[in-house]
Amino acid sequence: MSDVIDDAAIEHEAHIKAALSVRQPTLTFTGKCHYCKAPVSTNQHFCDADCRHDYERLKANGRV
């Protein structure tokens, strides 16, 4: 017999699996900002938080 905590854990796991199933692929490292094309250092995709925010906003609107 399961209790409330077991039920919550099962529901939490289902939410995690659902979120991971629709996860977007990560950006590939190009050496340039994905928004403004400025050079970036190793393992970065954007030159600053403003470019990241603008890119995510465009992507959410279907423009990227």
CSV table of C-alpha atoms in Angstrom, one decimal:
chain,number,residue,atom,x,y,z
A,1,MET,CA,0.0,0.0,0.0
A,2,SER,CA,1.4,3.4,-1.0
A,3,ASP,CA,1.2,6.5,1.0
A,4,VAL,CA,1.1,10.2,-0.1
A,5,ILE,CA,4.8,10.5,-0.4
A,6,ASP,CA,5.1,7.5,-2.7
A,7,ASP,CA,2.3,8.8,-4.9
A,8,ALA,CA,4.1,12.2,-5.0
A,9,ALA,CA,7.4,10.6,-6.0
A,10,ILE,CA,5.7,8.7,-8.8
A,11,GLU,CA,4.0,11.8,-10.1
A,12,HIS,CA,7.3,13.8,-9.8
A,13,GLU,CA,9.1,11.1,-11.9
A,14,ALA,CA,6.4,11.3,-14.5
A,15,HIS,CA,6.8,15.0,-14.8
A,16,ILE,CA,10.6,14.7,-15.1
A,17,LYS,CA,10.2,12.1,-17.9
A,18,ALA,CA,7.7,14.3,-19.8
A,19,ALA,CA,9.9,17.4,-19.5
A,20,LEU,CA,13.0,15.4,-20.8
A,21,SER,CA,11.0,14.0,-23.7
A,22,VAL,CA,10.3,17.4,-25.1
A,23,ARG,CA,13.7,18.9,-24.3
A,24,GLN,CA,15.3,21.0,-27.1
A,25,PRO,CA,18.7,19.9,-28.4
A,26,THR,CA,21.6,22.0,-27.1
A,27,LEU,CA,23.3,24.5,-29.2
A,28,THR,CA,26.6,23.5,-30.8
A,29,PHE,CA,29.7,25.5,-30.0
A,30,THR,CA,30.7,27.6,-33.0
A,31,GLY,CA,33.1,30.1,-31.3
A,32,LYS,CA,30.7,32.9,-32.1
A,33,CYS,CA,27.7,34.3,-30.3
A,34,HIS,CA,24.6,32.7,-31.6
A,35,TYR,CA,22.8,36.0,-31.6
A,36,CYS,CA,25.2,38.8,-32.6
A,37,LYS,CA,28.1,36.6,-34.1
A,38,ALA,CA,30.7,38.2,-31.8
A,39,PRO,CA,33.6,35.9,-30.8
A,40,VAL,CA,33.1,34.0,-27.5
A,41,SER,CA,35.4,32.0,-25.3
A,42,THR,CA,35.4,28.2,-25.0
A,43,ASN,CA,32.1,26.5,-24.2
A,44,GLN,CA,30.0,29.6,-24.4
A,45,HIS,CA,27.2,30.1,-26.8
A,46,PHE,CA,26.5,33.8,-26.2
A,47,CYS,CA,28.7,36.8,-25.5
A,48,ASP,CA,26.5,38.1,-22.7
A,49,ALA,CA,23.1,37.6,-20.9
A,50,ASP,CA,21.4,40.2,-23.2
A,51,CYS,CA,22.2,38.2,-26.3
A,52,ARG,CA,21.1,35.0,-24.7
A,53,HIS,CA,17.8,36.6,-23.6
A,54,ASP,CA,17.2,38.1,-27.1
A,55,TYR,CA,18.0,34.8,-28.8
A,56,GLU,CA,15.6,32.8,-26.5
A,57,ARG,CA,12.9,35.4,-27.1
A,58,LEU,CA,13.2,35.1,-30.9
A,59,LYS,CA,13.3,31.3,-30.6
A,60,ALA,CA,10.1,31.3,-28.5
A,61,ASN,CA,8.4,33.4,-31.2
A,62,GLY,CA,9.5,30.9,-33.9
A,63,ARG,CA,11.9,33.3,-35.6
A,64,VAL,CA,15.1,31.2,-35.2
